[in-house]
């Protein structure tokens, strides 16, 4: 799936659809697209005329989040890697069409780009500090729903494949060898209740071993830390079900962080 999505040109997403046969299009109303034009004026000064300003319209800053990130489609586990890996996405949302790519985000209300997202680009795996971005991806993915909880590994495998190429690192059941001491300190968020699957899925030290939203520590803190690690056995195939992993680990910096 990694190669399919990564090598696609543009992915069309029925973002507003709440079920498989909902289609792309929705009935829309003209008042959803009214743009408030403004002309800033000087106040209590001797100057006259409009204020030089790039502001020429008002848009709802939460528009992308409300229509895209909060949509039913974005909460589906199997859709997650599709949105992350594809270079361009055309979202057919509830009130308008949104375009999302590496250079920015646009919509019908703001064809020049949403003001606060104009230069941000997509949250793809190549535009950000990769190790920190991994934490963000895990946090978002583990909040998604899966019909079959046994798909927790495979529905994320495309992103793991891509990261393995970019990081040149070893994937260990949801964690990375080079950041293992930090990522072992993952926690379950307060919003969800962690549940263990009835059938064995992964070792208990991996976040993939439980069902629930997970938060990984930021790797930015791991700049001047020296630690010893010795992984004696691991699974190399990122798509395989992990059977066993034995570790010998010294984490010298933990006491300084949590005391």
PDB file of C-alpha atoms in Angstrom:
ATOM      1  CA  UNK A   1       0.000   0.000   0.000  1.00  0.00           C
ATOM      2  CA  UNK A   2       2.933   2.304   0.646  1.00  0.00           C
ATOM      3  CA  UNK A   3       4.014   2.322  -3.007  1.00  0.00           C
ATOM      4  CA  UNK A   4       0.456   2.623  -4.310  1.00  0.00           C
ATOM      5  CA  UNK A   5      -0.372   5.743  -2.302  1.00  0.00           C
ATOM      6  CA  UNK A   6       3.092   7.327  -2.459  1.00  0.00           C
ATOM      7  CA  UNK A   7       3.254   7.007  -6.256  1.00  0.00           C
ATOM      8  CA  UNK A   8      -0.273   8.226  -6.916  1.00  0.00           C
ATOM      9  CA  UNK A   9      -0.840  11.681  -8.416  1.00  0.00           C
ATOM     10  CA  UNK A  10      -3.972  12.825  -6.603  1.00  0.00           C
ATOM     11  CA  UNK A  11      -6.331  10.991  -4.293  1.00  0.00           C
ATOM     12  CA  UNK A  12     -10.061  11.827  -4.367  1.00  0.00           C
ATOM     13  CA  UNK A  13     -11.698  11.415  -0.970  1.00  0.00           C
ATOM     14  CA  UNK A  14     -15.418  11.347  -0.199  1.00  0.00           C
ATOM     15  CA  UNK A  15     -14.683  13.113   3.088  1.00  0.00           C
ATOM     16  CA  UNK A  16     -18.288  14.016   3.913  1.00  0.00           C
ATOM     17  CA  UNK A  17     -19.601  10.509   3.290  1.00  0.00           C
ATOM     18  CA  UNK A  18     -20.678   8.665   6.426  1.00  0.00           C
ATOM     19  CA  UNK A  19     -21.062   5.280   4.749  1.00  0.00           C
ATOM     20  CA  UNK A  20     -19.429   3.414   1.820  1.00  0.00           C
ATOM     21  CA  UNK A  21     -21.988   4.434  -0.807  1.00  0.00           C
ATOM     22  CA  UNK A  22     -22.403   8.090   0.163  1.00  0.00           C
ATOM     23  CA  UNK A  23     -20.630   9.421  -2.922  1.00  0.00           C
ATOM     24  CA  UNK A  24     -18.640  12.619  -3.437  1.00  0.00           C
ATOM     25  CA  UNK A  25     -21.266  15.310  -3.824  1.00  0.00           C
ATOM     26  CA  UNK A  26     -23.588  17.092  -1.391  1.00  0.00           C
ATOM     27  CA  UNK A  27     -26.406  19.590  -1.751  1.00  0.00           C
ATOM     28  CA  UNK A  28     -24.912  22.989  -1.043  1.00  0.00           C
ATOM     29  CA  UNK A  29     -26.394  26.398  -0.254  1.00  0.00           C
ATOM     30  CA  UNK A  30     -25.200  29.792  -1.445  1.00  0.00           C
ATOM     31  CA  UNK A  31     -24.965  31.243   2.070  1.00  0.00           C
ATOM     32  CA  UNK A  32     -22.247  28.714   2.905  1.00  0.00           C
ATOM     33  CA  UNK A  33     -19.947  30.619   0.550  1.00  0.00           C
ATOM     34  CA  UNK A  34     -20.437  34.251   1.520  1.00  0.00           C
ATOM     35  CA  UNK A  35     -17.066  35.968   1.974  1.00  0.00           C
ATOM     36  CA  UNK A  36     -16.875  39.033   4.200  1.00  0.00           C
ATOM     37  CA  UNK A  37     -14.732  41.663   2.459  1.00  0.00           C
ATOM     38  CA  UNK A  38     -13.151  44.238   4.759  1.00  0.00           C
ATOM     39  CA  UNK A  39     -11.187  47.461   4.353  1.00  0.00           C
ATOM     40  CA  UNK A  40      -9.149  48.340   7.468  1.00  0.00           C
ATOM     41  CA  UNK A  41      -9.233  52.066   8.360  1.00  0.00           C
ATOM     42  CA  UNK A  42      -6.975  54.294  10.448  1.00  0.00           C
ATOM     43  CA  UNK A  43      -8.413  55.359  13.807  1.00  0.00           C
ATOM     44  CA  UNK A  44      -7.508  58.400  15.941  1.00  0.00           C
ATOM     45  CA  UNK A  45      -4.665  59.442  13.642  1.00  0.00           C
ATOM     46  CA  UNK A  46      -4.173  62.195  11.132  1.00  0.00           C
ATOM     47  CA  UNK A  47      -3.772  59.710   8.308  1.00  0.00           C
ATOM     48  CA  UNK A  48      -6.537  58.977   5.815  1.00  0.00           C
ATOM     49  CA  UNK A  49      -7.365  56.141   3.499  1.00  0.00           C
ATOM     50  CA  UNK A  50      -7.176  52.361   3.841  1.00  0.00           C
ATOM     51  CA  UNK A  51      -4.429  50.706   5.855  1.00  0.00           C
ATOM     52  CA  UNK A  52      -1.947  48.813   3.666  1.00  0.00           C
ATOM     53  CA  UNK A  53      -2.816  45.239   4.502  1.00  0.00           C
ATOM     54  CA  UNK A  54      -2.871  41.823   2.816  1.00  0.00           C
ATOM     55  CA  UNK A  55      -6.198  41.120   4.552  1.00  0.00           C
ATOM     56  CA  UNK A  56      -9.037  41.272   2.076  1.00  0.00           C
ATOM     57  CA  UNK A  57     -11.449  38.659   3.379  1.00  0.00           C
ATOM     58  CA  UNK A  58     -12.469  36.771   6.476  1.00  0.00           C
ATOM     59  CA  UNK A  59     -12.625  32.994   6.595  1.00  0.00           C
ATOM     60  CA  UNK A  60     -13.272  30.570   9.406  1.00  0.00           C
ATOM     61  CA  UNK A  61      -9.863  29.425  10.604  1.00  0.00           C
ATOM     62  CA  UNK A  62     -11.292  26.177  11.941  1.00  0.00           C
ATOM     63  CA  UNK A  63     -12.753  25.319   8.566  1.00  0.00           C
ATOM     64  CA  UNK A  64     -10.179  22.714   7.587  1.00  0.00           C
ATOM     65  CA  UNK A  65     -10.231  21.081  10.999  1.00  0.00           C
ATOM     66  CA  UNK A  66     -14.015  20.984  11.247  1.00  0.00           C
ATOM     67  CA  UNK A  67     -14.663  19.642   7.774  1.00  0.00           C
ATOM     68  CA  UNK A  68     -11.617  17.416   7.322  1.00  0.00           C
ATOM     69  CA  UNK A  69     -10.014  16.338  10.573  1.00  0.00           C
ATOM     70  CA  UNK A  70     -13.352  15.900  12.363  1.00  0.00           C
ATOM     71  CA  UNK A  71     -15.000  14.012   9.510  1.00  0.00           C
ATOM     72  CA  UNK A  72     -16.080  10.397   9.801  1.00  0.00           C
ATOM     73  CA  UNK A  73     -13.673   9.426   7.035  1.00  0.00           C
ATOM     74  CA  UNK A  74     -10.642  10.800   8.884  1.00  0.00           C
ATOM     75  CA  UNK A  75     -11.483   8.640  11.897  1.00  0.00           C
ATOM     76  CA  UNK A  76     -11.250   5.391   9.936  1.00  0.00           C
ATOM     77  CA  UNK A  77      -8.053   3.493  10.622  1.00  0.00           C
ATOM     78  CA  UNK A  78      -7.636   2.128   7.110  1.00  0.00           C
ATOM     79  CA  UNK A  79      -7.967   5.618   5.623  1.00  0.00           C
ATOM     80  CA  UNK A  80      -5.220   7.121   7.790  1.00  0.00           C
ATOM     81  CA  UNK A  81      -2.174   5.983   5.811  1.00  0.00           C
ATOM     82  CA  UNK A  82      -3.975   6.824   2.590  1.00  0.00           C
ATOM     83  CA  UNK A  83      -4.193  10.488   3.650  1.00  0.00           C
ATOM     84  CA  UNK A  84      -0.611  10.639   4.930  1.00  0.00           C
ATOM     85  CA  UNK A  85       1.212   8.946   2.059  1.00  0.00           C
ATOM     86  CA  UNK A  86      -0.509  10.342  -1.011  1.00  0.00           C
ATOM     87  CA  UNK A  87       1.164  13.525  -2.390  1.00  0.00           C
ATOM     88  CA  UNK A  88      -2.122  15.323  -3.126  1.00  0.00           C
ATOM     89  CA  UNK A  89      -5.643  14.975  -1.771  1.00  0.00           C
ATOM     90  CA  UNK A  90      -8.884  16.471  -3.065  1.00  0.00           C
ATOM     91  CA  UNK A  91     -11.436  16.431  -0.238  1.00  0.00           C
ATOM     92  CA  UNK A  92     -15.123  16.550  -1.163  1.00  0.00           C
ATOM     93  CA  UNK A  93     -16.332  17.894   2.173  1.00  0.00           C
ATOM     94  CA  UNK A  94     -19.766  18.868   3.491  1.00  0.00           C
ATOM     95  CA  UNK A  95     -19.854  22.462   2.199  1.00  0.00           C
ATOM     96  CA  UNK A  96     -16.981  22.765  -0.283  1.00  0.00           C
ATOM     97  CA  UNK A  97     -13.971  21.131  -1.935  1.00  0.00           C
ATOM     98  CA  UNK A  98     -10.557  21.287  -0.240  1.00  0.00           C
ATOM     99  CA  UNK A  99      -7.177  20.683  -1.875  1.00  0.00           C
ATOM    100  CA  UNK A 100      -4.257  19.481   0.246  1.00  0.00           C
ATOM    101  CA  UNK A 101      -0.673  19.037  -0.990  1.00  0.00           C
ATOM    102  CA  UNK A 102       2.970  19.492   0.039  1.00  0.00           C
ATOM    103  CA  UNK A 103       2.880  23.224  -0.727  1.00  0.00           C
ATOM    104  CA  UNK A 104      -0.243  24.171   1.184  1.00  0.00           C
ATOM    105  CA  UNK A 105      -3.979  23.834   1.648  1.00  0.00           C
ATOM    106  CA  UNK A 106      -6.725  25.554  -0.283  1.00  0.00           C
ATOM    107  CA  UNK A 107     -10.501  25.527  -0.382  1.00  0.00           C
ATOM    108  CA  UNK A 108     -13.252  27.237  -2.366  1.00  0.00           C
ATOM    109  CA  UNK A 109     -13.638  29.958   0.266  1.00  0.00           C
ATOM    110  CA  UNK A 110      -9.899  30.633   0.235  1.00  0.00           C
ATOM    111  CA  UNK A 111      -8.494  29.670  -3.196  1.00  0.00           C
ATOM    112  CA  UNK A 112      -5.190  31.418  -2.410  1.00  0.00           C
ATOM    113  CA  UNK A 113      -4.733  29.154   0.587  1.00  0.00           C
ATOM    114  CA  UNK A 114      -6.069  29.120   4.125  1.00  0.00           C
ATOM    115  CA  UNK A 115      -4.260  31.995   5.885  1.00  0.00           C
ATOM    116  CA  UNK A 116      -2.770  30.024   8.767  1.00  0.00           C
ATOM    117  CA  UNK A 117      -1.964  27.012   6.583  1.00  0.00           C
ATOM    118  CA  UNK A 118      -0.712  28.739   3.446  1.00  0.00           C
ATOM    119  CA  UNK A 119       2.911  27.743   3.959  1.00  0.00           C
ATOM    120  CA  UNK A 120       2.481  24.766   6.229  1.00  0.00           C
ATOM    121  CA  UNK A 121       2.089  22.051   3.611  1.00  0.00           C
ATOM    122  CA  UNK A 122       0.583  18.657   4.242  1.00  0.00           C
ATOM    123  CA  UNK A 123       1.402  16.526   7.245  1.00  0.00           C
ATOM    124  CA  UNK A 124       3.209  14.036   5.015  1.00  0.00           C
ATOM    125  CA  UNK A 125       6.241  12.068   6.133  1.00  0.00           C
ATOM    126  CA  UNK A 126       8.824  14.072   4.175  1.00  0.00           C
ATOM    127  CA  UNK A 127       8.270  17.673   5.308  1.00  0.00           C
ATOM    128  CA  UNK A 128       8.896  17.532   9.040  1.00  0.00           C
ATOM    129  CA  UNK A 129      11.423  16.263  11.528  1.00  0.00           C
ATOM    130  CA  UNK A 130      10.736  12.582  11.017  1.00  0.00           C
ATOM    131  CA  UNK A 131      11.269  11.281  14.527  1.00  0.00           C
ATOM    132  CA  UNK A 132       8.955  13.881  16.061  1.00  0.00           C
ATOM    133  CA  UNK A 133       6.452  13.397  13.266  1.00  0.00           C
ATOM    134  CA  UNK A 134       6.310   9.688  14.025  1.00  0.00           C
ATOM    135  CA  UNK A 135       4.998  10.494  17.506  1.00  0.00           C
ATOM    136  CA  UNK A 136       2.286  12.707  16.008  1.00  0.00           C
ATOM    137  CA  UNK A 137       1.274  10.034  13.512  1.00  0.00           C
ATOM    138  CA  UNK A 138       0.995   7.346  16.187  1.00  0.00           C
ATOM    139  CA  UNK A 139      -1.085   9.697  18.351  1.00  0.00           C
ATOM    140  CA  UNK A 140      -3.506  10.410  15.491  1.00  0.00           C
ATOM    141  CA  UNK A 141      -3.659   6.843  14.171  1.00  0.00           C
ATOM    142  CA  UNK A 142      -4.411   5.249  17.542  1.00  0.00           C
ATOM    143  CA  UNK A 143      -7.442   7.546  17.831  1.00  0.00           C
ATOM    144  CA  UNK A 144      -8.919   6.044  14.659  1.00  0.00           C
ATOM    145  CA  UNK A 145     -11.421   3.204  14.568  1.00  0.00           C
ATOM    146  CA  UNK A 146     -10.891  -0.246  13.070  1.00  0.00           C
ATOM    147  CA  UNK A 147     -13.651  -2.761  12.422  1.00  0.00           C
ATOM    148  CA  UNK A 148     -11.158  -5.575  12.929  1.00  0.00           C
ATOM    149  CA  UNK A 149      -8.769  -4.711  15.763  1.00  0.00           C
ATOM    150  CA  UNK A 150      -6.384  -7.361  14.453  1.00  0.00           C
ATOM    151  CA  UNK A 151      -5.645  -4.906  11.611  1.00  0.00           C
ATOM    152  CA  UNK A 152      -3.831  -2.513  13.974  1.00  0.00           C
ATOM    153  CA  UNK A 153      -0.450  -3.519  12.505  1.00  0.00           C
ATOM    154  CA  UNK A 154      -1.283  -3.854   8.847  1.00  0.00           C
ATOM    155  CA  UNK A 155      -3.365  -0.650   8.573  1.00  0.00           C
ATOM    156  CA  UNK A 156      -0.262   1.310   9.630  1.00  0.00           C
ATOM    157  CA  UNK A 157       2.284  -0.777   7.729  1.00  0.00           C
ATOM    158  CA  UNK A 158       2.468   1.515   4.692  1.00  0.00           C
ATOM    159  CA  UNK A 159       3.635   4.412   6.861  1.00  0.00           C
ATOM    160  CA  UNK A 160       6.094   2.117   8.651  1.00  0.00           C
ATOM    161  CA  UNK A 161       7.513   0.970   5.290  1.00  0.00           C
ATOM    162  CA  UNK A 162       7.991   4.558   4.173  1.00  0.00           C
ATOM    163  CA  UNK A 163       9.614   5.580   7.451  1.00  0.00           C
ATOM    164  CA  UNK A 164      11.993   2.625   7.319  1.00  0.00           C
ATOM    165  CA  UNK A 165      13.259   3.958   3.984  1.00  0.00           C
ATOM    166  CA  UNK A 166      13.563   7.568   5.148  1.00  0.00           C
ATOM    167  CA  UNK A 167      15.064   6.892   8.572  1.00  0.00           C
ATOM    168  CA  UNK A 168      17.238   3.943   7.529  1.00  0.00           C
ATOM    169  CA  UNK A 169      16.289   2.459  10.876  1.00  0.00           C
ATOM    170  CA  UNK A 170      14.979  -0.830  12.268  1.00  0.00           C
ATOM    171  CA  UNK A 171      11.263  -1.110  13.020  1.00  0.00           C
ATOM    172  CA  UNK A 172      10.395  -2.935  16.245  1.00  0.00           C
ATOM    173  CA  UNK A 173       6.656  -3.496  16.567  1.00  0.00           C
ATOM    174  CA  UNK A 174       5.738   0.191  16.369  1.00  0.00           C
ATOM    175  CA  UNK A 175       8.997   1.584  17.791  1.00  0.00           C
ATOM    176  CA  UNK A 176      12.324   2.534  16.205  1.00  0.00           C
ATOM    177  CA  UNK A 177      15.636   1.074  17.312  1.00  0.00           C
ATOM    178  CA  UNK A 178      17.511   4.404  17.310  1.00  0.00           C
ATOM    179  CA  UNK A 179      14.902   5.974  19.619  1.00  0.00           C
ATOM    180  CA  UNK A 180      13.972   2.902  21.601  1.00  0.00           C
ATOM    181  CA  UNK A 181      14.730   4.243  25.124  1.00  0.00           C
ATOM    182  CA  UNK A 182      12.402   7.192  24.578  1.00  0.00           C
ATOM    183  CA  UNK A 183       9.636   5.411  22.735  1.00  0.00           C
ATOM    184  CA  UNK A 184       9.411   2.673  25.362  1.00  0.00           C
ATOM    185  CA  UNK A 185       7.976   5.383  27.629  1.00  0.00           C
ATOM    186  CA  UNK A 186       4.719   5.599  25.626  1.00  0.00           C
ATOM    187  CA  UNK A 187       1.531   6.206  27.585  1.00  0.00           C
ATOM    188  CA  UNK A 188      -2.193   5.820  27.023  1.00  0.00           C
ATOM    189  CA  UNK A 189      -3.982   9.172  26.793  1.00  0.00           C
ATOM    190  CA  UNK A 190      -6.510  10.213  29.403  1.00  0.00           C
ATOM    191  CA  UNK A 191      -9.278  10.242  26.787  1.00  0.00           C
ATOM    192  CA  UNK A 192      -9.300   6.503  26.225  1.00  0.00           C
ATOM    193  CA  UNK A 193      -9.242   3.320  28.244  1.00  0.00           C
ATOM    194  CA  UNK A 194      -6.510   0.873  27.326  1.00  0.00           C
ATOM    195  CA  UNK A 195      -7.723  -2.625  26.559  1.00  0.00           C
ATOM    196  CA  UNK A 196      -5.681  -5.717  25.870  1.00  0.00           C
ATOM    197  CA  UNK A 197      -6.847  -7.786  22.904  1.00  0.00           C
ATOM    198  CA  UNK A 198      -8.100 -11.272  23.623  1.00  0.00           C
ATOM    199  CA  UNK A 199      -5.578 -12.729  21.196  1.00  0.00           C
ATOM    200  CA  UNK A 200      -1.851 -12.003  21.454  1.00  0.00           C
ATOM    201  CA  UNK A 201      -0.820  -9.263  19.050  1.00  0.00           C
ATOM    202  CA  UNK A 202       2.547  -7.870  20.179  1.00  0.00           C
ATOM    203  CA  UNK A 203       4.889  -7.731  23.204  1.00  0.00           C
ATOM    204  CA  UNK A 204       3.624  -5.718  26.177  1.00  0.00           C
ATOM    205  CA  UNK A 205       6.361  -3.084  25.742  1.00  0.00           C
ATOM    206  CA  UNK A 206       4.882  -2.072  22.366  1.00  0.00           C
ATOM    207  CA  UNK A 207       1.969   0.354  22.006  1.00  0.00           C
ATOM    208  CA  UNK A 208       0.535  -2.008  19.388  1.00  0.00           C
ATOM    209  CA  UNK A 209      -0.182  -4.515  22.168  1.00  0.00           C
ATOM    210  CA  UNK A 210      -3.178  -2.529  23.447  1.00  0.00           C
ATOM    211  CA  UNK A 211      -6.296  -0.879  22.025  1.00  0.00           C
ATOM    212  CA  UNK A 212      -6.527   2.823  22.843  1.00  0.00           C
ATOM    213  CA  UNK A 213      -4.992   6.173  21.928  1.00  0.00           C
ATOM    214  CA  UNK A 214      -1.267   6.330  22.621  1.00  0.00           C
ATOM    215  CA  UNK A 215       1.152   9.198  23.183  1.00  0.00           C
ATOM    216  CA  UNK A 216       4.894   8.826  22.520  1.00  0.00           C
ATOM    217  CA  UNK A 217       7.475  11.128  24.165  1.00  0.00           C
ATOM    218  CA  UNK A 218       9.064  13.780  21.982  1.00  0.00           C
ATOM    219  CA  UNK A 219      12.431  12.789  20.565  1.00  0.00           C
ATOM    220  CA  UNK A 220      13.644  16.396  20.573  1.00  0.00           C
ATOM    221  CA  UNK A 221      14.770  15.938  24.176  1.00  0.00           C
ATOM    222  CA  UNK A 222      17.057  13.088  23.156  1.00  0.00           C
ATOM    223  CA  UNK A 223      19.912  15.263  21.879  1.00  0.00           C
ATOM    224  CA  UNK A 224      22.672  15.064  24.500  1.00  0.00           C
ATOM    225  CA  UNK A 225      21.766  11.767  26.122  1.00  0.00           C
ATOM    226  CA  UNK A 226      24.121   8.787  26.199  1.00  0.00           C
ATOM    227  CA  UNK A 227      22.655   5.339  26.760  1.00  0.00           C
ATOM    228  CA  UNK A 228      23.521   1.693  26.201  1.00  0.00           C
ATOM    229  CA  UNK A 229      21.261  -0.660  24.340  1.00  0.00           C
ATOM    230  CA  UNK A 230      21.549  -4.254  23.239  1.00  0.00           C
ATOM    231  CA  UNK A 231      18.694  -5.761  21.262  1.00  0.00           C
ATOM    232  CA  UNK A 232      19.362  -9.473  20.963  1.00  0.00           C
ATOM    233  CA  UNK A 233      16.416 -10.472  18.791  1.00  0.00           C
ATOM    234  CA  UNK A 234      13.917  -8.647  16.647  1.00  0.00           C
ATOM    235  CA  UNK A 235      11.541  -9.077  13.715  1.00  0.00           C
ATOM    236  CA  UNK A 236      12.803  -7.442  10.521  1.00  0.00           C
ATOM    237  CA  UNK A 237       9.626  -7.590   8.447  1.00  0.00           C
ATOM    238  CA  UNK A 238       7.516  -4.574   9.411  1.00  0.00           C
ATOM    239  CA  UNK A 239       4.389  -6.321   8.153  1.00  0.00           C
ATOM    240  CA  UNK A 240       4.841  -9.475  10.219  1.00  0.00           C
ATOM    241  CA  UNK A 241       3.161 -10.237  13.506  1.00  0.00           C
ATOM    242  CA  UNK A 242       5.770  -9.880  16.208  1.00  0.00           C
ATOM    243  CA  UNK A 243       6.447 -13.107  18.079  1.00  0.00           C
ATOM    244  CA  UNK A 244       9.183 -12.283  20.579  1.00  0.00           C
ATOM    245  CA  UNK A 245      11.777  -9.685  21.520  1.00  0.00           C
ATOM    246  CA  UNK A 246      14.383  -9.900  24.268  1.00  0.00           C
ATOM    247  CA  UNK A 247      16.161  -6.733  25.387  1.00  0.00           C
ATOM    248  CA  UNK A 248      18.896  -5.703  27.761  1.00  0.00           C
ATOM    249  CA  UNK A 249      18.620  -2.004  28.434  1.00  0.00           C
ATOM    250  CA  UNK A 250      20.199   0.709  30.556  1.00  0.00           C
ATOM    251  CA  UNK A 251      18.340   3.994  30.563  1.00  0.00           C
ATOM    252  CA  UNK A 252      20.568   6.330  32.540  1.00  0.00           C
ATOM    253  CA  UNK A 253      18.556   9.479  31.982  1.00  0.00           C
ATOM    254  CA  UNK A 254      15.114   8.359  33.196  1.00  0.00           C
ATOM    255  CA  UNK A 255      15.707   9.407  36.821  1.00  0.00           C
ATOM    256  CA  UNK A 256      16.486  12.980  35.795  1.00  0.00           C
ATOM    257  CA  UNK A 257      13.271  13.284  33.805  1.00  0.00           C
ATOM    258  CA  UNK A 258      10.708  11.868  36.155  1.00  0.00           C
ATOM    259  CA  UNK A 259      12.017  13.067  39.542  1.00  0.00           C
TER     260      UNK A 259
END
